[in-house]
Short mmCIF file of C-alpha atoms in Angstrom, two decimals:
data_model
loop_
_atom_site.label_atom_id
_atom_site.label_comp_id
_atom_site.label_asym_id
_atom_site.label_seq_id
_atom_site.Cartn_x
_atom_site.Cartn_y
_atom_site.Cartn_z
CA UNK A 1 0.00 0.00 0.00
CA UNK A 2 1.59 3.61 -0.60
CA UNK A 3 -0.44 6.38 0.47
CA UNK A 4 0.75 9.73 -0.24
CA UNK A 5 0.74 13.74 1.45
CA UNK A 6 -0.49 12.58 5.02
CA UNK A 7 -0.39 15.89 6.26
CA UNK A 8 -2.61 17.07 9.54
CA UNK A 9 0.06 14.62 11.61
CA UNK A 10 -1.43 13.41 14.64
CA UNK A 11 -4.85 13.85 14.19
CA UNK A 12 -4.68 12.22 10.89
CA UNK A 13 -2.57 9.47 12.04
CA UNK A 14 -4.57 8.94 14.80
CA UNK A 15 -7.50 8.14 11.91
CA UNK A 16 -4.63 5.98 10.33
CA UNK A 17 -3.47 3.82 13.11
CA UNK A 18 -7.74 3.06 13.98
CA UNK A 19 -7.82 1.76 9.97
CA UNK A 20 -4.68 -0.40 10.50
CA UNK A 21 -5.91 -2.41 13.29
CA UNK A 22 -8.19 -4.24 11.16
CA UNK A 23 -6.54 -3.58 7.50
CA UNK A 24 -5.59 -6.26 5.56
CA UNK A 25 -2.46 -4.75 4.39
CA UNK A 26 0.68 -6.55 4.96
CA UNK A 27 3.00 -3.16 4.17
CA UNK A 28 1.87 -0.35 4.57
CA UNK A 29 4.25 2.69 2.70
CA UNK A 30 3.79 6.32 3.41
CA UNK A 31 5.60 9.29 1.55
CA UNK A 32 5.03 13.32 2.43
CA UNK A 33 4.61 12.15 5.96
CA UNK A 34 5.95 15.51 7.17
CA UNK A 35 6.87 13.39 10.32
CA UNK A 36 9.21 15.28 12.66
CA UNK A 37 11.53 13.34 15.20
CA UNK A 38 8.96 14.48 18.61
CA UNK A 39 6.37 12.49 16.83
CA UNK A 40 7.19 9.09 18.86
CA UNK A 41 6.50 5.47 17.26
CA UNK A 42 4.51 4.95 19.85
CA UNK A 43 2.41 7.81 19.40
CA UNK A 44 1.64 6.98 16.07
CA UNK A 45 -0.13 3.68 17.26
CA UNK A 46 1.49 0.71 14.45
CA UNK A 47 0.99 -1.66 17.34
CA UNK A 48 1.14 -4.67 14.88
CA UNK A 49 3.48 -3.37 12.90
CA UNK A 50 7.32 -2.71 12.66
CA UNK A 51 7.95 1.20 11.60
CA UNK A 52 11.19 1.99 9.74
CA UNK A 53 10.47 5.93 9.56
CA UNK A 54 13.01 9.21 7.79
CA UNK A 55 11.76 12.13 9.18
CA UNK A 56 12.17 15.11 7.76
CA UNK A 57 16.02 16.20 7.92
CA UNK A 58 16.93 19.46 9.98
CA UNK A 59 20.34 19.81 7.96
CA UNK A 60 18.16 19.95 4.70
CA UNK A 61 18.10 22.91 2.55
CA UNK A 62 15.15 22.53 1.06
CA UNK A 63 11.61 24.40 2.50
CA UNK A 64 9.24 22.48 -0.17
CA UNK A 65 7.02 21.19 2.82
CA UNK A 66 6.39 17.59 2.96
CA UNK A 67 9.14 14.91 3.26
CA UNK A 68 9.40 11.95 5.45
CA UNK A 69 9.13 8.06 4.49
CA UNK A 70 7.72 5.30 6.62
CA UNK A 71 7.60 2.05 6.08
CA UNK A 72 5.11 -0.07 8.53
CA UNK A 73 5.87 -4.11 8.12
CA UNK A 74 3.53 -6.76 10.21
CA UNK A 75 5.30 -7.75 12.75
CA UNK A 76 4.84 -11.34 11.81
CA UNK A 77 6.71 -11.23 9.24
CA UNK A 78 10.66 -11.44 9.32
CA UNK A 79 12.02 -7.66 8.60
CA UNK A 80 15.21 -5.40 8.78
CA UNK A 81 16.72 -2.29 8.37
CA UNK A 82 18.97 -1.93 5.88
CA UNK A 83 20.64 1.31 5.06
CA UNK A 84 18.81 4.57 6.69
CA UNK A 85 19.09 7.54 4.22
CA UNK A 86 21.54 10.39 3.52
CA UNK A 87 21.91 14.33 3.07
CA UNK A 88 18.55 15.52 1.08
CA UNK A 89 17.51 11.66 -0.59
CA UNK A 90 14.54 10.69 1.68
CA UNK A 91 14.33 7.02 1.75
CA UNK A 92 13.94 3.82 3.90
CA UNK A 93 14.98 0.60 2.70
CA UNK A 94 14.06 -2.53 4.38
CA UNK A 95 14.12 -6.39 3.93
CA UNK A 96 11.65 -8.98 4.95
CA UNK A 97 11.79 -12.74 4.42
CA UNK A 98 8.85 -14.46 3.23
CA UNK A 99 8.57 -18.03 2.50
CA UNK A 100 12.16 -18.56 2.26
CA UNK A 101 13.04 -15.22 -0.20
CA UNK A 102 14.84 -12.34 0.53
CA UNK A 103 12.08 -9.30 -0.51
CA UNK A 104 14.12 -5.84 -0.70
CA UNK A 105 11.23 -2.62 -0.03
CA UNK A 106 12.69 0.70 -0.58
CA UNK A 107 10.15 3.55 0.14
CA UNK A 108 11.34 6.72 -1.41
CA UNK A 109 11.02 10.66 -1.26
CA UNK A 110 12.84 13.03 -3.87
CA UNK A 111 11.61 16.24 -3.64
CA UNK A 112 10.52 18.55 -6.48
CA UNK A 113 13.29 20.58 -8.06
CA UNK A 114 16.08 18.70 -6.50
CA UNK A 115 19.00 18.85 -7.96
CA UNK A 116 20.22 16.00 -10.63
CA UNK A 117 23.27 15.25 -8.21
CA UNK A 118 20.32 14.29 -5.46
CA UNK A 119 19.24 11.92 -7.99
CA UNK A 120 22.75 10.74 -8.58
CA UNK A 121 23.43 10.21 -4.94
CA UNK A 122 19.81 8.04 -4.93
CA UNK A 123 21.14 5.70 -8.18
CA UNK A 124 24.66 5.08 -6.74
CA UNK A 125 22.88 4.42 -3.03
CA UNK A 126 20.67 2.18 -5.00
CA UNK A 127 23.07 0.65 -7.28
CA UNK A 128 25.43 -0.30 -4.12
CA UNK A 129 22.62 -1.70 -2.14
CA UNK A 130 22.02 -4.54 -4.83
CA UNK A 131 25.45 -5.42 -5.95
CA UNK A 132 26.43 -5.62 -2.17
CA UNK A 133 23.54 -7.88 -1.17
CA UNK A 134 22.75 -10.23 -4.41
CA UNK A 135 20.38 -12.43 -1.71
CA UNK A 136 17.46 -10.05 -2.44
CA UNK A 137 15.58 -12.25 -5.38
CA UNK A 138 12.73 -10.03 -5.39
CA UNK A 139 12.59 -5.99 -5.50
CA UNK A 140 10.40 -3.08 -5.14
CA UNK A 141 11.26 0.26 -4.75
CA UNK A 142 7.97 2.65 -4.54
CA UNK A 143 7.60 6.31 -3.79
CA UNK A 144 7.52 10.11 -4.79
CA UNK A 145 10.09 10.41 -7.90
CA UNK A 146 9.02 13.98 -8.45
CA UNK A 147 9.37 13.36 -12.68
CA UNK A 148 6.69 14.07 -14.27
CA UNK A 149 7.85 14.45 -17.99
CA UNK A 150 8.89 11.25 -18.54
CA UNK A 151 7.04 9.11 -20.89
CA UNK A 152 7.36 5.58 -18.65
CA UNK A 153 5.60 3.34 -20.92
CA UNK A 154 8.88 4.10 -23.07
CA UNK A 155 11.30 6.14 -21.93
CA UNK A 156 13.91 5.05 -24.20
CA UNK A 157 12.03 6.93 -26.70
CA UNK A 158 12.40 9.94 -25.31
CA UNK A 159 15.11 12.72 -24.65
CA UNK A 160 15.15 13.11 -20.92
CA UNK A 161 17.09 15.18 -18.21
CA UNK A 162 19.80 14.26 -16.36
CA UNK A 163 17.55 13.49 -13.32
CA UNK A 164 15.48 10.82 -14.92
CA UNK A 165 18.32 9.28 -17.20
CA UNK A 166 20.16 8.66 -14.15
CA UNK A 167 16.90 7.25 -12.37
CA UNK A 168 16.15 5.19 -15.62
CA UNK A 169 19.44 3.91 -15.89
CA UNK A 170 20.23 2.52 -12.59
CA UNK A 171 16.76 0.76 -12.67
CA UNK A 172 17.55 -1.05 -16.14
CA UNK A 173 21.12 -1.87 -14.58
CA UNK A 174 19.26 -3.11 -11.51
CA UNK A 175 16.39 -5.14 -13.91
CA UNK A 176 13.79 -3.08 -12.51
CA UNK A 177 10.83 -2.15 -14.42
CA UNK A 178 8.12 0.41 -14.24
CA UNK A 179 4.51 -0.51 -13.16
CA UNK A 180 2.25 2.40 -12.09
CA UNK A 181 0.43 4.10 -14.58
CA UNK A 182 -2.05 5.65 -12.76
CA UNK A 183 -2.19 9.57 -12.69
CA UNK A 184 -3.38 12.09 -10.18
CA UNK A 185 -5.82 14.85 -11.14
CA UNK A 186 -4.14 16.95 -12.77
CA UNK A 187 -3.15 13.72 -15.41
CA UNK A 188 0.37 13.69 -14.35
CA UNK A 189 2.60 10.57 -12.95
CA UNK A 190 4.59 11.57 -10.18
CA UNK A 191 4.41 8.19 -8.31
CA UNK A 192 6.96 5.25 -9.44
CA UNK A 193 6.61 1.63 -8.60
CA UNK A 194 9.99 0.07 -9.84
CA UNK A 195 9.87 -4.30 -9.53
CA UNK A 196 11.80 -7.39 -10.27
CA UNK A 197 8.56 -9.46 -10.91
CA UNK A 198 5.25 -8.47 -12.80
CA UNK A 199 2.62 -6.66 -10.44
CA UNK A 200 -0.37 -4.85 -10.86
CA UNK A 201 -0.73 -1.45 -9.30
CA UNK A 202 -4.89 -0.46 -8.65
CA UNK A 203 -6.24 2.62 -7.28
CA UNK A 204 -6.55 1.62 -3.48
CA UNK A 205 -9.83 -0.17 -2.82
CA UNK A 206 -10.05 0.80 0.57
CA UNK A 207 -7.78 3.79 1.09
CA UNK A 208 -6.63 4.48 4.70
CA UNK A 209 -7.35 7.74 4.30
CA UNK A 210 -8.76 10.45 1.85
CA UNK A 211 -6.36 10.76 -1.32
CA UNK A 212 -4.89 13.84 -1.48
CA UNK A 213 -5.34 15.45 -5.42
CA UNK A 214 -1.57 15.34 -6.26
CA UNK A 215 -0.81 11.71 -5.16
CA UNK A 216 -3.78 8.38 -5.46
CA UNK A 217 -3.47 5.81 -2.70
CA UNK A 218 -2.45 2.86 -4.72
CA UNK A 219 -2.48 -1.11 -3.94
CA UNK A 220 -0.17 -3.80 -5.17
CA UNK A 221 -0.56 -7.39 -4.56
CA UNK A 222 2.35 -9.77 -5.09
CA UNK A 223 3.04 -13.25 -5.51
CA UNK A 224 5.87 -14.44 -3.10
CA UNK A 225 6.91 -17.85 -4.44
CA UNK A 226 8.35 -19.83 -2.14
CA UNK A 227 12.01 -20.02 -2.77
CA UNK A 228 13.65 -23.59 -3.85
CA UNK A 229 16.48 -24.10 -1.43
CA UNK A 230 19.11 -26.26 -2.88
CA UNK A 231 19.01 -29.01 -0.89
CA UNK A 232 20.45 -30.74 -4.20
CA UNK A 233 22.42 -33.26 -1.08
CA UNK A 234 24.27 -35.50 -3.13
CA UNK A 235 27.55 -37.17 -2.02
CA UNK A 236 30.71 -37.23 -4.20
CA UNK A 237 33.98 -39.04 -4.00
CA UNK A 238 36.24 -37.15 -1.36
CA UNK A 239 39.65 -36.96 -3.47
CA UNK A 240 41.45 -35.64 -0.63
CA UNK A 241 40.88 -39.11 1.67
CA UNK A 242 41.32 -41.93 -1.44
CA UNK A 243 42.82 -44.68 -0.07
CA UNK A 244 46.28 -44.22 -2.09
CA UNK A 245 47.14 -47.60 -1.79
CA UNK A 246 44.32 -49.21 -2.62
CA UNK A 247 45.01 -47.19 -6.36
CA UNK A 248 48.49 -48.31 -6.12
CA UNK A 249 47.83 -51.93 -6.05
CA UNK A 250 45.17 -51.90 -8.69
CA UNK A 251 47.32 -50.60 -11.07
CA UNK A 252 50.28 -52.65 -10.22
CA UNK A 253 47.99 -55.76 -11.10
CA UNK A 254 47.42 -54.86 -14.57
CA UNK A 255 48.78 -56.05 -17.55
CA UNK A 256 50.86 -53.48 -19.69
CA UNK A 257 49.15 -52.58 -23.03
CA UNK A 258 49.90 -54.02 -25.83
CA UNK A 259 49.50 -52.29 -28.94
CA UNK A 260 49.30 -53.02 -32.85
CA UNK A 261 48.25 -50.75 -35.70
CA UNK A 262 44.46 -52.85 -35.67
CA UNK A 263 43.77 -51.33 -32.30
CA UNK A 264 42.20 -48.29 -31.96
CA UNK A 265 44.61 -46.27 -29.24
CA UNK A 266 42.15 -43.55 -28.81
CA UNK A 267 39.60 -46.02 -27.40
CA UNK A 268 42.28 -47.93 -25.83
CA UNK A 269 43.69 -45.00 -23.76
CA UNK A 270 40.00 -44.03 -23.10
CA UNK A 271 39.60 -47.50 -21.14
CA UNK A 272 42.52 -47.10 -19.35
CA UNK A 273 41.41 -43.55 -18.20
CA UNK A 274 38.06 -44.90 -17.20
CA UNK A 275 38.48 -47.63 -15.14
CA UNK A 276 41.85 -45.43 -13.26
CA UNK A 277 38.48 -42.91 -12.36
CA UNK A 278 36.22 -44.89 -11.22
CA UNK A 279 39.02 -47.40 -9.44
CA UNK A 280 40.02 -43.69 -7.53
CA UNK A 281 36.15 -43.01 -6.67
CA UNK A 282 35.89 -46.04 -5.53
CA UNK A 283 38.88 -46.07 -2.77
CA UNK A 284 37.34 -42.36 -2.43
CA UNK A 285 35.24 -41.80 1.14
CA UNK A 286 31.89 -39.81 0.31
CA UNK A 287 31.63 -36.15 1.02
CA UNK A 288 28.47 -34.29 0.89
CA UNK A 289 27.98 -31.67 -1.40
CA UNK A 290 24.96 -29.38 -0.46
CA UNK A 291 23.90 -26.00 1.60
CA UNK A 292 25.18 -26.40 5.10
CA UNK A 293 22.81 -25.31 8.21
CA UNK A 294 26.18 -24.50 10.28
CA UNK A 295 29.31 -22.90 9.75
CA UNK A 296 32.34 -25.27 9.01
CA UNK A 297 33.51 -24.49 12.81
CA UNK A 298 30.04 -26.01 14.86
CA UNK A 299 31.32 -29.00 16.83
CA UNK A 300 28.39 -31.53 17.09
CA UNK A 301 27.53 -30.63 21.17
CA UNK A 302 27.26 -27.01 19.45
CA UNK A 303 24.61 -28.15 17.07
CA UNK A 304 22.90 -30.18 18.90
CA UNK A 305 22.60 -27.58 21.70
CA UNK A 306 21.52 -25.04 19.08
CA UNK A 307 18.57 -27.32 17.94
CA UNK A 308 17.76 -27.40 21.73
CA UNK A 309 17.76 -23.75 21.91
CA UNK A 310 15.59 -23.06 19.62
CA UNK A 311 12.86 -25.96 20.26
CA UNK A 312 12.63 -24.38 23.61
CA UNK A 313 12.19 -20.54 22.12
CA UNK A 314 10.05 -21.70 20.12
CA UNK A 315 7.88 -23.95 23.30
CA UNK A 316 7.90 -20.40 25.39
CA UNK A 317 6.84 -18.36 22.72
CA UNK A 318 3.44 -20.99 22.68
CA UNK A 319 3.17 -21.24 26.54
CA UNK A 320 4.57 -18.58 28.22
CA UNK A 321 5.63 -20.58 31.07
CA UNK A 322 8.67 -19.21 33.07
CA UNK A 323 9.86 -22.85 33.65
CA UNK A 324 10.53 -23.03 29.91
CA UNK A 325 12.28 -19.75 29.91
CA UNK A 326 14.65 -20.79 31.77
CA UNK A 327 15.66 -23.37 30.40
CA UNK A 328 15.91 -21.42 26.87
CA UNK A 329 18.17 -19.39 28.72
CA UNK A 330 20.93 -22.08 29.87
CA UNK A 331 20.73 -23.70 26.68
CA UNK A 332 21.66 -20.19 25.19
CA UNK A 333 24.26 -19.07 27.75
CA UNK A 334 25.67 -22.84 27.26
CA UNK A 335 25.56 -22.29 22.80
CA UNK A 336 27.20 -18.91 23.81
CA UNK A 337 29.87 -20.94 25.49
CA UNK A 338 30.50 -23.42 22.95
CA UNK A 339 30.34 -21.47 20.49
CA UNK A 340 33.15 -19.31 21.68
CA UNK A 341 35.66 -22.48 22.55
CA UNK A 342 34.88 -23.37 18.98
CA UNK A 343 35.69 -20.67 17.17
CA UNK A 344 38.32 -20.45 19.12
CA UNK A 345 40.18 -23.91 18.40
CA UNK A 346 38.69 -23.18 15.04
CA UNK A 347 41.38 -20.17 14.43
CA UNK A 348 43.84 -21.51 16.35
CA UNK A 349 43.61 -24.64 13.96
CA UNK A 350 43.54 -22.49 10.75
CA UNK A 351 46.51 -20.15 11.73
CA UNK A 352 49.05 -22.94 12.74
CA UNK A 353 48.36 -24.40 9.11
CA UNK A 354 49.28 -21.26 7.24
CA UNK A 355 52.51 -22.45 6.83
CA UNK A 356 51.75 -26.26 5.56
CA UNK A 357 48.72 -25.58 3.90
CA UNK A 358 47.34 -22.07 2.89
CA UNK A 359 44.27 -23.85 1.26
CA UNK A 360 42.81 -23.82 4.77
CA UNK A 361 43.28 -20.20 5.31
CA UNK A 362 41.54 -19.26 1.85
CA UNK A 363 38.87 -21.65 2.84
CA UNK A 364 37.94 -20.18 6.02
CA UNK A 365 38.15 -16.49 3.95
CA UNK A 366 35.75 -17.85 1.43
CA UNK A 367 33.78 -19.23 4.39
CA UNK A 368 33.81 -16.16 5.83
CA UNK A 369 32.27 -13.99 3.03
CA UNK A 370 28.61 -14.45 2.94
CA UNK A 371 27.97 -12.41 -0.03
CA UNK A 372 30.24 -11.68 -2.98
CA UNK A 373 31.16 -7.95 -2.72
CA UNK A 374 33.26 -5.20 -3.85
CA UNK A 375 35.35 -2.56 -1.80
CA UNK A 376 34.25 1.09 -2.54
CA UNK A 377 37.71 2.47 -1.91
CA UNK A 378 41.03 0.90 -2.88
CA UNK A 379 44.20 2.08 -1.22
CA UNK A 380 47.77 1.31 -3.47
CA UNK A 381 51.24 3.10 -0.86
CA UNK A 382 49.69 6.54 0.07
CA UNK A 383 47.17 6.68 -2.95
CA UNK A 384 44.04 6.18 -2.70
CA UNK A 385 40.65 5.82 -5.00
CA UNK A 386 37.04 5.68 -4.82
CA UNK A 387 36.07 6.10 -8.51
CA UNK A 388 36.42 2.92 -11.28
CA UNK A 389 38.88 4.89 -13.48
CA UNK A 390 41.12 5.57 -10.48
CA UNK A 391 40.94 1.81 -9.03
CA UNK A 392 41.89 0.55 -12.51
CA UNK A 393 45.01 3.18 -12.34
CA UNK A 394 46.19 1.80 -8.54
CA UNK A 395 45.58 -1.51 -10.38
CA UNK A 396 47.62 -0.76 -13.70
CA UNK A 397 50.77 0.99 -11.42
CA UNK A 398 50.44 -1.89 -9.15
CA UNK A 399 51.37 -5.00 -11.91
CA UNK A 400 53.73 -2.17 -14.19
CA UNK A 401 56.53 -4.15 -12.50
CA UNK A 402 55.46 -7.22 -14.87
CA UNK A 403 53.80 -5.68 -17.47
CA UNK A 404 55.63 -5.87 -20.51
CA UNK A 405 54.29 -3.63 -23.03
CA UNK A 406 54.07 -5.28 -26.66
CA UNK A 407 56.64 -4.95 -29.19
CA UNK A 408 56.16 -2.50 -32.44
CA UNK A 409 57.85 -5.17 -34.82
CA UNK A 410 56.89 -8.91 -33.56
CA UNK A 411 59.24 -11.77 -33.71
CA UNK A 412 60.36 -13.33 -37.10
CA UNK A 413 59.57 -17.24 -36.12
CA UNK A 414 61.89 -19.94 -38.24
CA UNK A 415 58.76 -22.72 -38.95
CA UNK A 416 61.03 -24.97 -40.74
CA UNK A 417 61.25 -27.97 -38.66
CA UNK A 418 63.74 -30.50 -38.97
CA UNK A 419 61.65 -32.99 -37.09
CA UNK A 420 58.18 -34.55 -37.06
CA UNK A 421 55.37 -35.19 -34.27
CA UNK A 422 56.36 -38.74 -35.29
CA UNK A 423 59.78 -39.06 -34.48
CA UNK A 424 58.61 -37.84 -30.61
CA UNK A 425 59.07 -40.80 -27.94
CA UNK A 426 59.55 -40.91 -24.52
CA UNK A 427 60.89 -43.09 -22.64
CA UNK A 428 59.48 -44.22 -19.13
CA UNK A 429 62.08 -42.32 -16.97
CA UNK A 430 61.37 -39.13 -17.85
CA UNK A 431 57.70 -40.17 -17.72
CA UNK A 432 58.34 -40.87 -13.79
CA UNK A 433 60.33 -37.81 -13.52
CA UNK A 434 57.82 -35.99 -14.59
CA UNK A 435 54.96 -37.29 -12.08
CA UNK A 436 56.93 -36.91 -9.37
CA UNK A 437 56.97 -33.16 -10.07
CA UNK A 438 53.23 -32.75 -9.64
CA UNK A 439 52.17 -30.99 -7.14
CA UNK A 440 50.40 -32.27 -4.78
CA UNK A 441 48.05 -29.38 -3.35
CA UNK A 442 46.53 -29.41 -7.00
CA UNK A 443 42.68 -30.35 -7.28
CA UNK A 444 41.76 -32.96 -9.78
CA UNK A 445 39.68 -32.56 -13.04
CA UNK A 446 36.27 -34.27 -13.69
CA UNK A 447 37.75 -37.22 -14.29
CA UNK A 448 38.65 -37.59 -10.18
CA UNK A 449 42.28 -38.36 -11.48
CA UNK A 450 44.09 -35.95 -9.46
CA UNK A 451 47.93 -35.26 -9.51
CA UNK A 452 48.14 -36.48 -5.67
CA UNK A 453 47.33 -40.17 -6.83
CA UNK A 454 49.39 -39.70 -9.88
CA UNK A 455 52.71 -39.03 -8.13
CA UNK A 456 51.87 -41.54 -5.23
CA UNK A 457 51.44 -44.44 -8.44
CA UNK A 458 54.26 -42.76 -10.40
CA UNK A 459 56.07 -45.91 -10.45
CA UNK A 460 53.48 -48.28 -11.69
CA UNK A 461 51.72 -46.17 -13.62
CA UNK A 462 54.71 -44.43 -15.35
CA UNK A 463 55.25 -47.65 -17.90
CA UNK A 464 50.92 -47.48 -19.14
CA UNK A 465 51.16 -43.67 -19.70
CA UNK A 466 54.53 -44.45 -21.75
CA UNK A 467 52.64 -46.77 -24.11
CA UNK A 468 50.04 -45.20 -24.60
CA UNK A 469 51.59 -41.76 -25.26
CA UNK A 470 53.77 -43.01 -27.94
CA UNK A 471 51.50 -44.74 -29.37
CA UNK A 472 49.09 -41.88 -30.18
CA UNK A 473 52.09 -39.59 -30.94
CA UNK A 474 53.27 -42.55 -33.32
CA UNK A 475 49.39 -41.96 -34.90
CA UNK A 476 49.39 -38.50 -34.48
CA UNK A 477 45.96 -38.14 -32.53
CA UNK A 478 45.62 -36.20 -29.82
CA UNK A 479 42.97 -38.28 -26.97
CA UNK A 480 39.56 -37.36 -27.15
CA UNK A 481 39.94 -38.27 -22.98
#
């Protein structure tokens, strides 16, 4: 629900708050509240309702009147603050989880005859909100743009200020379409609804209060589908743990190939490959592969006392009984405990590694990052930049040390070969040279045959790879393996 210009303050609101206790709206958005900071939550009476409010700022330069967003959110439902507003934008975005999605609200207030770098400021708050928190599958930001000569239905069509080709721009970055077409009285759009997902806007049905001329009291209804976690749980092969010598005596047992022009060595080698995988998946422990309730550092007493925690939240919240209260409240100063020890060994565990294996220090720094994001500011020595051209200079002088800029006049290359892809053969020593220079902290391909087990078997398996890989040099294919 937005509802525009709710001016009159408390006695108004005091009309508004008797509507909400028996309205069926879930959100309830207000713009032109002309709220000031004595006017208390409480006075305004959203008892079933969380109130994310900008009041009208004091530091503002502007004396247009009006200004203020609040957002009102049924308390039922799981919601946030996310990032309050700035300077002269009036905004309030919020997030609220329903049926397992992450639903980003903005409510929104830019006042007539701002200034485009107002605007600006709004896109680039905007634009970092989304690429910082990717989560958000659906969107809606609704409010007061304060454009009314642009031609939404197709804006690309026409020549617009700076003001609304910044607005226009950040929502087609952000995949954010357009969806109110109603106009006030005097025929002119000044209220936006911007979305991720279709919607239908309607004059309000039921308006909280009497529409003021300039701005209708619109409705929205939209579909929340319930978002498919990935509980795609399957269990793969666990490289890291194969049982090395189980590999190591399987291909000790085999026979060495032998070869004639009648074979096919493509289909051969292709064999060989084949049953080397699936002989390494299966001396390969399972590892599950899915979303993990915990972080990587829960011991199992931690989980299990989580689980407990929350059955009895969840059993006070229903009776109220102070018995069960307190007993939430061990099990949470005991989770509180644990969880503290294990983060603690957890660390302690990952920094005394560094040295033997960095892979566990960039795993718990991947672990670590919930959401992919990128820093606003980049520091290179005592420069510093906040801007993409100026990053991409601290980047450029950084790597000038190995940057090699290319030559005017390239090489002059001597093709003439004295020898043929033939004549190449190697000879089973410098095959076993060779994979006993793998290393080791590699990962394998999709085949599961990783350089770990290849340097481990080096000296069974060095005499196989020798045949084969003369004989397809000898018939100049390259495997389709």
């Amino acid at each position: 629900m937005l509802f525009q210009n709710v001016n009159g303050l408390r006695t108004k609101f005091s009309l508004l708050c008797q509507s909400l206790s028996h309205s069926i709206y879930d959100i309830v958005v207000l713009v032109e509240t002309n709220l000031t900071p004595d006017v208390s939550n409480s006075e305004l009476g959203f008892d079933n309702y969380t109130v994310y409010r900008c009041d009208r700022s004091s530091l503002s330069s502007l004396k247009t009147g009006g200004g203020g967003v609040l957002v009102a959110i049924r308390k039922d439902l799981d919601s946030w603050e996310l990032h309050p507003s700035s300077g002269c934008i009036e905004c309030v975005f919020t997030t609220i989880k329903l049926n397992n999605s992450f639903f980003f609200l903005g409510g929104v207030y830019l006042p007539p005859n701002l200034n485009s770098s107002q605007y600006i400021e709004f896109s680039s708050l905007l634009e970092e909100l989304f690429v910082a928190n990717p989560i958000f599958n659906i969107r809606l930001v609704v409010g007061d743009f304060n454009l009314p000569n642009v031609d939404w239905t197709n804006p690309s069509s026409c020549l617009l200020d700076l003001s609304a080709q910044t607005v226009y721009d950040v929502m087609s970055f952000l995949n954010l379409n357009q969806y109110n077409y109603i106009r006030n009285e005097r025929g002119v759009l000044l209220d936006l609804v911007f979305a991720s997902e279709a919607l239908r806007v309607l004059n309000a049905s039921d308006p909280l209060l009497a529409a003021e001329c300039h701005h209708p009291a619109l409705e929205m209804e939209i579909f929340v589908r319930p978002k498919e976690e990935l509980n795609y749980g399957v269990f793969t092969p666990n490289i890291r743990k194969c049982d090395l010598n189980f590999v190591f005596e399987w291909v000790q047992r085999l026979n060495y190939p032998l070869l004639d022009v009648t074979d096919s060595v493509d289909h051969r080698f292709y064999e060989f490959c084949s049953q080397l995988s699936c002989t390494i998946r299966k001396a390969s422990p399972p590892k599950y592969m899915g979303i993990k309730r915990f972080p990587v550092w829960f011991s199992p007493d931690l989980k299990q006392m989580i689980i407990k925690k929350k059955t009895l939240h969840r059993r006070f919240k229903q009776s109220l009984d102070d018995r069960t209260y307190l007993q939430f409240c061990g099990a949470r100063a005991t989770c509180k405990r644990l969880a503290r020890e294990c983060y603690s060994t957890y660390i302690r565990t990952v920094d005394s590694s560094i040295q033997g294996n960095i892979r566990a220090f960039w795993n718990h720094i991947k672990s670590s990052k919930r959401v992919p994001s990128l820093p606003s500011k980049m520091q290179l020595d005592d420069e510093s930049a906040d801007n993409p051209q100026g990053i991409c200079d601290l980047f450029a002088k950084f790597f000038s040390s190995v940057y090699r800029p290319s030559s005017q006049n390239p090489p002059v290359y001597n093709l003439k070969a004295t020898t043929s892809i033939f004549s190449c053969q190697f000879t089973c020593e410098e095959v076993e040279a060779e994979l006993k220079s793998l290393d080791t902290n590699k990962g394998a391909g999709p085949d599961d045959i990783s350089p770990m087990i290849l340097r481990h078997c080096c000296g069974v398996i060095s005499p196989h790879i020798t045949v084969y890989f003369n004989a397809l040099m000898a018939a100049g294919i390259f495997p389709t393996y």
